[in-house]
Amino acid sequence: MLASATSAAVLGIEAVDITVEVHVANGLPQWTLVGLAATAVKESRDRVSAAIVNSGFVVPPRRITVSLSPGDLPKAGTAFDLPIALGVLAASGQLDPERLRGLRAVGELGLDGCLRPVRGVLAVARRAVSCGDVLVIPPQNAAEAACVRGVRALTPATLHELVQQLRDAGEGLHAQSSAELSELVATAARATYERHGAAPYEGTRADEPDMADVVGQELAMRALEIAAAGGHNLLLVGPPGAGKTMLARRLPGILPPLHDDEALEVLAVQSVAGLLGAGPARPQRPFRAPHHSVSAAGLVGGGSVPRPGEVSLAHLGVLFLDELSLFPRHVLETLRQPLEDGHVTLARAAMSLRFPARFMLVAATNPCPCGYAGDPERECTCAGTDLERHRARLSGPLADRIDLHVHVRRVPPASLDALAPGTPSSVLAARIVLARQQQRLRYARTNQESLAAPASTNACVTSRLLLVTALLDRNARALLVTAAERLRLSARGYHRVLRVARTIADLDGSESVAGDHLAEALRYRPASREGANGTGDSSPS
C-alpha cells in the first residue's frame, strides 16, 4: 500500500515542499530510504520504528520504502521523523491516508513516541500558511509558529496523541490559531514560573546597561548616537580601561524597536539556528559578541549543510568584535562582502544558500599591542615590527567600510567622581527613533525601484538614492569636495561621509545637510592609514 505525507525542508531561511512517500510491500522485512538523505535522516528508521512500537502501533514485518521527494534536493536533520511515521502508519492500514491531506508535519520522535523540537519551524509555518495547510509540530515549537499570522497548527505531545486526534476528528479537525498558540505558550510559561517561584519578565530590567553610567566620554557617546540613528559601522580605539567595551555593550539600549517585518526576519534566522526557546518569543535587536578565536565559518556561516554564522545571527542588530587586533586577518576579511551587500551567499557542490546579514559592525581595539601608542601619560613600549603587524590586522578596504572611527581616551581617576553622568539611554533612544522615522519616511517616499521594501537607514540606502535625498547646500558641497581631496577619500569613503552627515542632519531634524553636519561627519573619518588603526589623527587638520 502507498501513502504520502507533506513536510518541508529549510534552505537558508525559507522552507521548500518535501513529499514523504511510503510504500509497504510484501517481502523480507527491510527499510529503504531514498532521496539524497543525510546521516541524521537515514537514522530516522530506527527512531521511527521504536516510536511506533512504543506508541501502541505495529511496524509491519514487510519491505518498507521511504522516498523523500524531490530526490535531487539534499535533506538533513531530524524533522522528517514525524511525517515518515505517519506515512508508515497510513501505508500499513493503521491510519486512513485521507487524514493526512492538508497536513504539513515536522518533528523529531523520541524512542517513546514523544515529539521533540526541531529547527526552522517559523519558516515551515510561513510556507504552511501560503499553501493553506494545517501545521503539525512539537509543542516546544508552538512559540515560533505563533509568530506567523494566519497559521493553523496541531501541537500533540506524542505520536499516539496525534493519531488519536486524526482518527477521532472526522470532518471537524480543530487546529489552533496563532492567537490560541500564543495563549498556550503564555500559559505554559506562567506555570513554569510559578513552579519555580518566580515572576515572568516584563519590560526593562533595572540592571540593564544604561548610557547614564558613562562618565567623561562625550565624543564616543555622540558617535554611538550617530551610529544607532543611521545604522553605521563604528570603530572604537583607545588604551586599556578607557571604556570601549562598556560603551559598545550599551548600544542595544538606544536602538529603536524592531518593526513587525523586521522582527519576523530576526526570528526566522534564530529559528534556523535553533536559538528560539519554548517560551513566548520577544523579538529584540540581536547583539552578538563572538570571541576572537571564532573561525571564518563561525563568523559568516558554513558547514556541509550551511548554517547561519554570527553575521546573520546579528541581522538587524549589532555584531561586536572586542579586541579586534586579536582576530585573524583572514577571518576579518570575510566581513567585507556582508558589510557591502547585506547578505551572505554560501555555495556548496549540492546547493547555494543565502542568509541575510544587514548588521551594524562595532569593533574595539587598542592602538598598539601594549595599548598606549599616542597616550599623553604613558609611553608606548612596542617594537616597530609589532606595531606594523598590529596595524596590518585591519586592512585598508575593511577600514574604508567603517563609517565612524573614534579615539576613546582614558578618563583620569580623579575626574570620575567630579564629572556629571552621561545622558540616559531613554533620552538618546527617543531622539534616535525620531531620526529613524524620518529616514524611513523619506526613502519610502522617494525609492521608486523597490517600494515593497524601501531602504530604512542612511547606512544601507543606495548611493544613487543617497545623492538625491542628501540635499547638500553650497557650503557643504564645497567642503565635501575639498575634504575628499585632502583626505584622499575613495568613492566609498566619499559616500560614507555623506551618509554620516545625512544622519547627523536627521538627528537635528534638518531637511538638508549643512556645512556643520558635514564637518562633524569628517571628524570621524581617519585622515590616514595610520588613523584608521587608531594611531593617527581622527580628524582632518
Coordinates of C-alpha atoms in Angstrom, one line a residue, residues 74-531:
P74 CA 19.7 17.4 0.0
K75 CA 17.8 16.6 3.2
A76 CA 19.3 17.0 6.7
G77 CA 18.1 17.0 10.3
T78 CA 15.6 15.0 12.2
A79 CA 12.4 16.9 11.2
F80 CA 11.3 14.1 8.9
D81 CA 10.7 11.6 11.7
L82 CA 7.1 12.6 12.2
P83 CA 6.0 12.6 8.5
I84 CA 7.8 9.2 8.0
A85 CA 6.0 7.7 11.0
L86 CA 2.6 9.0 9.7
G87 CA 3.3 7.6 6.3
V88 CA 4.2 4.2 7.6
L89 CA 1.0 4.0 9.7
A90 CA -1.1 5.1 6.7
A91 CA 0.6 2.7 4.3
S92 CA 0.1 -0.2 6.7
G93 CA -3.6 0.4 7.2
Q94 CA -3.4 1.7 10.8
L95 CA -4.4 5.2 9.8
D96 CA -6.7 6.4 7.0
P97 CA -4.4 8.0 4.3
E98 CA -7.1 10.7 3.7
R99 CA -6.5 12.0 7.2
L100 CA -3.0 13.3 6.0
R101 CA -4.4 15.5 3.3
G102 CA -3.9 19.2 4.1
L103 CA -1.4 18.4 6.9
R104 CA 2.3 19.5 6.9
A105 CA 4.2 17.7 9.6
V106 CA 7.7 18.3 11.0
G107 CA 9.2 16.9 14.2
E108 CA 11.7 14.6 15.8
L109 CA 10.5 11.5 17.5
G110 CA 11.8 10.1 20.7
L111 CA 12.0 6.3 21.2
D112 CA 9.0 6.5 23.5
G113 CA 6.9 8.3 20.8
C114 CA 7.2 11.8 22.2
L115 CA 7.6 14.8 19.8
R116 CA 10.8 16.8 20.2
P117 CA 11.6 20.3 18.8
V118 CA 13.4 20.9 15.5
R119 CA 15.0 23.9 13.8
G120 CA 13.3 26.2 11.3
V121 CA 9.7 25.8 12.3
L122 CA 9.0 29.5 11.7
A123 CA 9.9 29.1 8.0
V124 CA 7.8 26.0 7.7
A125 CA 4.9 27.8 9.3
R126 CA 5.1 30.6 6.8
R127 CA 5.1 28.0 4.0
A128 CA 2.1 26.2 5.5
V129 CA 0.1 29.5 5.6
S130 CA 0.9 30.2 2.0
C131 CA -0.3 26.7 1.0
G132 CA -3.3 26.7 3.3
D133 CA -2.0 23.6 5.2
V134 CA -2.5 22.7 8.9
L135 CA 0.9 22.5 10.6
V136 CA 1.7 19.6 12.9
I137 CA 4.6 20.5 15.2
P138 CA 6.0 19.6 18.6
P139 CA 4.6 21.7 21.4
Q140 CA 8.0 23.2 22.1
N141 CA 7.9 24.9 18.7
A142 CA 4.5 26.5 19.3
A143 CA 6.0 29.8 20.2
E144 CA 7.7 30.0 16.8
A145 CA 4.6 29.1 14.8
A146 CA 2.5 31.6 16.8
C147 CA 4.7 34.4 15.3
V148 CA 3.2 33.8 11.9
R149 CA -0.2 35.3 11.3
G150 CA -2.9 33.0 10.0
V151 CA -1.2 29.8 11.0
R152 CA -3.3 26.8 12.0
A153 CA -1.5 24.1 13.9
L154 CA -1.7 20.9 15.9
T155 CA 0.8 20.5 18.8
P156 CA 0.4 17.0 20.1
A157 CA 2.9 15.8 22.8
T158 CA 3.2 12.3 21.4
L159 CA 2.7 10.3 18.3
H160 CA -0.2 8.3 19.9
E161 CA -2.0 11.6 20.8
L162 CA -1.7 12.8 17.2
V163 CA -3.0 9.6 15.7
Q164 CA -6.0 9.6 18.1
Q165 CA -6.8 13.2 17.1
L166 CA -6.7 12.3 13.4
R167 CA -8.8 9.2 13.9
D168 CA -11.4 11.0 16.0
A169 CA -11.6 14.2 14.1
G170 CA -13.8 13.1 11.2
E171 CA -14.6 16.3 9.3
G172 CA -14.1 18.5 12.3
L173 CA -10.3 18.6 12.9
H174 CA -9.7 21.6 15.2
A175 CA -6.4 23.3 14.5
Q176 CA -5.2 26.0 16.9
S177 CA -4.8 29.5 15.5
S178 CA -1.8 31.8 16.1
A179 CA -3.7 33.5 19.0
E180 CA -4.5 30.2 20.6
L181 CA -0.9 29.1 20.2
S182 CA 0.3 32.3 21.9
E183 CA -2.1 31.8 24.8
L184 CA -1.0 28.2 25.1
V185 CA 2.7 29.2 25.2
A186 CA 2.0 32.0 27.7
T187 CA 0.0 29.7 30.0
A188 CA 2.9 27.1 29.9
A189 CA 5.4 29.9 30.7
R190 CA 3.3 31.1 33.7
A191 CA 3.1 27.6 35.0
T192 CA 6.8 27.2 34.7
Y193 CA 7.5 30.5 36.5
E194 CA 5.0 29.6 39.3
R195 CA 6.6 26.2 39.7
H196 CA 9.9 27.8 40.3
G197 CA 8.5 30.6 42.5
A198 CA 9.5 33.4 40.1
A199 CA 7.7 36.1 38.2
P200 CA 7.6 36.4 34.4
Y201 CA 10.0 39.0 33.0
E202 CA 8.1 42.2 32.0
G203 CA 9.6 45.4 30.5
T204 CA 13.1 46.7 31.0
R205 CA 15.2 45.4 33.9
A206 CA 16.7 48.0 36.2
D207 CA 20.1 46.3 35.9
E208 CA 20.3 46.6 32.1
P209 CA 23.3 48.7 30.9
D210 CA 22.4 52.4 30.6
M211 CA 24.3 55.3 29.0
A212 CA 23.9 57.2 32.2
D213 CA 26.6 55.1 33.6
V214 CA 29.2 56.5 31.2
V215 CA 31.3 59.4 32.5
G216 CA 33.5 61.7 30.5
Q217 CA 33.2 60.2 27.1
E218 CA 31.1 62.8 25.2
L219 CA 32.7 62.2 21.8
A220 CA 32.3 58.4 22.0
M221 CA 28.7 58.7 23.2
R222 CA 27.9 61.1 20.4
A223 CA 29.4 58.6 17.9
L224 CA 27.2 55.9 19.4
E225 CA 24.2 58.0 18.9
I226 CA 25.0 58.7 15.3
A227 CA 25.8 55.1 14.6
A228 CA 22.5 53.9 16.1
A229 CA 20.5 56.6 14.3
G230 CA 21.8 55.7 10.9
G231 CA 22.9 52.1 11.2
H232 CA 26.5 53.0 10.7
N233 CA 29.6 50.9 11.5
L234 CA 31.8 52.1 14.3
L235 CA 35.4 51.5 15.4
L236 CA 36.4 52.4 19.0
V237 CA 40.2 52.8 19.5
G238 CA 41.8 53.5 22.9
P239 CA 44.0 52.3 25.7
P240 CA 43.1 49.6 28.1
G241 CA 40.4 50.5 30.6
A242 CA 39.2 53.6 28.6
G243 CA 35.6 52.2 28.4
K244 CA 35.4 50.8 24.9
T245 CA 33.6 47.6 25.8
M246 CA 31.4 49.4 28.3
L247 CA 30.2 51.8 25.6
A248 CA 29.6 49.1 23.0
R249 CA 27.5 47.0 25.3
R250 CA 25.2 49.9 26.0
L251 CA 24.4 50.4 22.3
P252 CA 21.4 47.9 22.2
G253 CA 19.7 50.1 24.8
I254 CA 19.4 53.0 22.4
L255 CA 18.5 51.1 19.2
P256 CA 14.9 51.6 18.0
P257 CA 12.5 48.6 18.4
L258 CA 12.0 46.2 15.5
H259 CA 9.1 46.6 13.1
D260 CA 6.9 43.6 12.6
D261 CA 8.5 42.6 9.3
E262 CA 12.0 43.1 10.8
A263 CA 11.1 41.0 13.9
L264 CA 9.9 38.2 11.6
E265 CA 13.3 38.2 9.8
V266 CA 15.2 38.1 13.1
L267 CA 13.1 35.3 14.4
A268 CA 13.5 33.3 11.2
V269 CA 17.3 33.4 11.4
Q270 CA 17.2 32.4 15.1
S271 CA 14.7 29.6 14.3
V272 CA 17.0 28.1 11.7
A273 CA 19.9 28.4 14.1
G274 CA 17.9 26.7 16.9
L275 CA 18.1 29.7 19.3
L276 CA 14.4 30.1 20.0
G277 CA 13.2 28.5 23.2
A278 CA 9.8 27.1 24.1
G279 CA 8.7 30.3 25.8
P280 CA 7.0 33.3 24.3
A281 CA 9.1 35.0 21.6
R282 CA 10.2 38.6 22.4
P283 CA 11.9 39.8 19.3
Q284 CA 14.7 42.3 20.1
R285 CA 17.6 43.6 18.1
P286 CA 20.3 41.0 18.5
F287 CA 23.7 41.7 20.0
R288 CA 26.4 39.2 19.1
A289 CA 29.9 39.3 20.5
P290 CA 31.9 36.3 19.3
H291 CA 35.3 35.5 20.8
H292 CA 38.4 36.4 18.8
S293 CA 39.1 32.7 18.3
V294 CA 36.0 32.4 16.1
S295 CA 36.6 30.7 12.7
A296 CA 35.7 32.1 9.3
A297 CA 32.8 29.6 9.1
G298 CA 31.6 30.6 12.5
L299 CA 31.6 34.2 11.6
V300 CA 29.9 34.1 8.2
G301 CA 28.3 30.7 8.3
G302 CA 29.2 27.3 6.9
G303 CA 29.1 23.6 7.2
S304 CA 28.3 20.7 4.8
V305 CA 24.6 21.8 5.2
P306 CA 25.2 25.6 5.7
R307 CA 24.1 27.2 8.9
P308 CA 24.0 30.9 9.7
G309 CA 27.1 32.5 11.2
E310 CA 27.5 35.4 13.6
V311 CA 26.9 38.0 10.9
S312 CA 23.5 36.5 10.1
L313 CA 22.6 36.0 13.8
A314 CA 23.4 39.7 14.2
H315 CA 21.0 40.6 11.3
L316 CA 19.2 44.0 12.0
G317 CA 21.3 44.2 15.2
V318 CA 24.9 44.6 16.4
L319 CA 28.0 42.5 15.7
F320 CA 30.5 43.5 18.4
L321 CA 34.2 42.5 17.8
D322 CA 36.0 43.2 21.0
E323 CA 39.9 43.2 20.8
L324 CA 39.7 43.5 17.1
S325 CA 43.5 43.1 16.7
L326 CA 43.4 39.6 18.1
F327 CA 41.1 38.3 15.3
P328 CA 43.0 36.6 12.4
R329 CA 43.2 38.8 9.4
H330 CA 41.7 36.2 7.0
V331 CA 38.7 36.0 9.3
L332 CA 38.2 39.7 9.4
E333 CA 38.4 39.9 5.6
T334 CA 35.3 37.7 5.3
L335 CA 33.3 40.6 6.6
R336 CA 33.9 42.8 3.5
Q337 CA 31.2 41.3 1.3
P338 CA 28.4 41.1 4.0
L339 CA 29.2 44.7 5.0
E340 CA 28.7 45.8 1.4
D341 CA 25.8 43.6 0.3
G342 CA 23.8 42.9 3.5
H343 CA 23.7 39.2 2.9
V344 CA 25.9 36.1 2.7
T345 CA 25.8 33.5 0.0
L346 CA 27.3 30.1 0.9
A347 CA 28.0 28.0 -2.1
R348 CA 28.4 24.2 -1.9
A349 CA 28.6 21.5 -4.5
A350 CA 25.0 20.4 -3.9
M351 CA 23.4 23.8 -3.1
S352 CA 23.8 27.5 -2.7
L353 CA 22.1 29.2 0.3
R354 CA 21.6 32.9 1.1
F355 CA 21.3 34.3 4.6
P356 CA 20.5 37.9 5.5
A357 CA 23.4 39.8 7.2
R358 CA 22.4 43.5 7.5
F359 CA 24.1 44.4 10.8
M360 CA 26.0 47.2 12.5
L361 CA 29.6 46.4 13.0
V362 CA 31.0 47.8 16.2
A363 CA 34.7 47.0 16.9
A364 CA 37.0 47.9 19.8
T365 CA 40.8 47.7 19.7
N366 CA 43.9 49.1 21.4
P367 CA 46.1 51.4 19.3
C368 CA 49.1 49.0 19.6
P369 CA 50.0 45.7 21.4
C370 CA 50.9 47.4 24.7
G371 CA 47.9 49.7 24.3
Y372 CA 49.5 53.1 24.9
A373 CA 50.5 54.4 21.5
G374 CA 49.7 58.1 21.4
D375 CA 48.9 58.2 25.1
P376 CA 50.0 61.5 26.6
E377 CA 50.8 60.0 30.0
R378 CA 52.3 56.6 29.3
E379 CA 55.0 55.7 26.7
C380 CA 54.5 53.0 24.1
T381 CA 56.9 50.1 24.5
C382 CA 56.1 48.3 21.3
A383 CA 58.8 47.5 18.7
G384 CA 58.3 48.8 15.2
T385 CA 57.6 45.4 13.8
D386 CA 55.0 44.7 16.4
L387 CA 53.3 48.0 15.7
E388 CA 53.2 47.3 11.9
R389 CA 51.8 43.8 12.5
H390 CA 49.2 45.3 14.7
R391 CA 48.2 47.9 12.1
A392 CA 48.1 45.3 9.3
R393 CA 45.3 43.3 11.1
L394 CA 42.7 45.8 9.8
S395 CA 43.1 46.1 6.0
G396 CA 42.5 49.3 4.2
P397 CA 39.4 48.1 2.3
L398 CA 37.8 46.9 5.6
A399 CA 38.7 50.1 7.4
D400 CA 37.1 52.0 4.5
R401 CA 33.8 50.3 5.2
I402 CA 33.7 51.6 8.8
D403 CA 31.9 54.9 8.9
L404 CA 32.9 56.2 12.3
H405 CA 36.5 56.0 13.8
V406 CA 36.6 57.3 17.3
H407 CA 39.6 57.6 19.7
V408 CA 38.4 56.8 23.3
R409 CA 40.7 58.5 25.8
R410 CA 41.2 57.4 29.4
V411 CA 39.3 59.4 32.0
P412 CA 41.6 60.4 34.9
P413 CA 40.6 58.6 38.1
A414 CA 40.4 61.9 39.9
S415 CA 37.7 63.1 37.5
L416 CA 35.5 60.0 37.7
D417 CA 33.5 61.4 40.6
A418 CA 33.7 65.0 39.6
L419 CA 32.2 64.6 36.1
A420 CA 28.5 64.6 35.5
P421 CA 26.9 61.2 34.4
G422 CA 26.1 60.7 30.8
T423 CA 22.7 61.1 29.0
P424 CA 20.3 58.3 29.9
S425 CA 19.6 55.7 27.3
S426 CA 15.9 56.5 27.3
V427 CA 16.6 60.1 26.2
L428 CA 19.0 59.0 23.4
A429 CA 16.6 56.3 22.3
A430 CA 13.8 58.9 21.8
R431 CA 16.0 61.0 19.6
I432 CA 17.1 58.0 17.6
V433 CA 13.6 56.8 17.0
L434 CA 12.6 60.1 15.5
A435 CA 15.7 60.1 13.3
R436 CA 14.9 56.6 12.0
Q437 CA 11.3 57.5 11.3
Q438 CA 12.5 60.5 9.3
Q439 CA 14.7 58.2 7.2
R440 CA 12.1 55.5 6.8
L441 CA 9.5 58.0 5.5
R442 CA 12.0 59.8 3.2
Y443 CA 13.2 56.6 1.5
A444 CA 9.7 55.1 1.3
R445 CA 8.6 58.2 -0.5
T446 CA 11.5 58.5 -2.9
N447 CA 12.5 55.0 -3.6
Q448 CA 10.7 54.0 -6.8
E449 CA 12.7 50.9 -7.6
S450 CA 11.6 48.8 -4.6
L451 CA 8.5 50.3 -2.9
A452 CA 7.8 47.0 -1.3
A453 CA 11.0 47.1 0.8
P454 CA 12.4 50.6 0.9
A455 CA 15.8 51.3 2.4
S456 CA 15.1 52.3 6.0
T457 CA 18.5 53.7 7.2
N458 CA 21.1 56.0 5.7
A459 CA 23.8 53.3 6.0
C460 CA 22.0 50.8 3.6
V461 CA 20.4 53.2 1.1
T462 CA 21.9 53.0 -2.4
S463 CA 24.4 55.7 -3.4
R464 CA 22.2 57.0 -6.1
L465 CA 19.3 57.5 -3.8
L466 CA 21.5 59.0 -1.2
L467 CA 22.8 61.7 -3.6
V468 CA 19.2 62.5 -4.5
T469 CA 18.0 62.9 -0.9
A470 CA 21.1 64.3 0.9
L471 CA 20.2 67.8 -0.2
L472 CA 23.7 69.4 0.3
D473 CA 23.8 73.1 0.5
R474 CA 26.5 75.0 -1.4
N475 CA 28.9 75.3 1.5
A476 CA 28.6 71.7 2.5
R477 CA 29.2 70.5 -1.1
A478 CA 32.4 72.6 -1.4
L479 CA 33.6 71.3 2.0
L480 CA 33.0 67.7 1.0
V481 CA 34.9 68.0 -2.3
T482 CA 37.8 69.8 -0.5
A483 CA 38.0 67.2 2.3
A484 CA 37.8 64.3 -0.1
E485 CA 40.8 65.6 -2.0
R486 CA 42.9 66.3 1.2
L487 CA 42.0 63.0 2.9
R488 CA 42.3 61.1 -0.4
L489 CA 38.9 59.5 0.1
S490 CA 37.8 56.7 -2.1
A491 CA 34.4 56.8 -3.8
R492 CA 33.2 54.5 -1.0
G493 CA 34.7 56.8 1.6
Y494 CA 33.1 59.8 0.0
H495 CA 29.6 58.3 0.1
R496 CA 30.1 57.1 3.7
V497 CA 31.0 60.6 4.9
L498 CA 27.8 61.8 3.2
R499 CA 25.8 59.0 4.8
V500 CA 27.0 60.0 8.3
A501 CA 26.4 63.7 7.6
R502 CA 22.8 62.9 6.5
T503 CA 22.3 61.0 9.8
I504 CA 23.6 64.0 11.8
A505 CA 21.1 66.2 9.9
D506 CA 18.3 63.8 10.7
L507 CA 19.2 64.0 14.4
D508 CA 19.0 67.8 14.1
G509 CA 15.6 67.5 12.3
S510 CA 17.1 69.2 9.2
E511 CA 15.8 68.5 5.7
S512 CA 19.1 69.5 4.2
V513 CA 22.8 68.7 5.0
A514 CA 24.6 71.8 6.1
G515 CA 28.3 72.5 6.5
D516 CA 28.2 71.9 10.2
H517 CA 26.7 68.4 9.7
L518 CA 29.4 67.6 7.2
A519 CA 32.2 69.0 9.3
E520 CA 31.2 66.7 12.2
A521 CA 31.0 63.7 9.9
L522 CA 34.5 64.4 8.7
R523 CA 35.7 64.4 12.3
Y524 CA 35.0 60.7 12.5
R525 CA 36.9 59.8 9.3
P526 CA 40.6 58.8 9.6
A527 CA 43.0 61.2 7.9
S528 CA 45.5 58.5 7.1
R529 CA 46.1 54.7 7.0
E530 CA 47.6 55.1 10.5
G531 CA 44.5 56.9 11.6

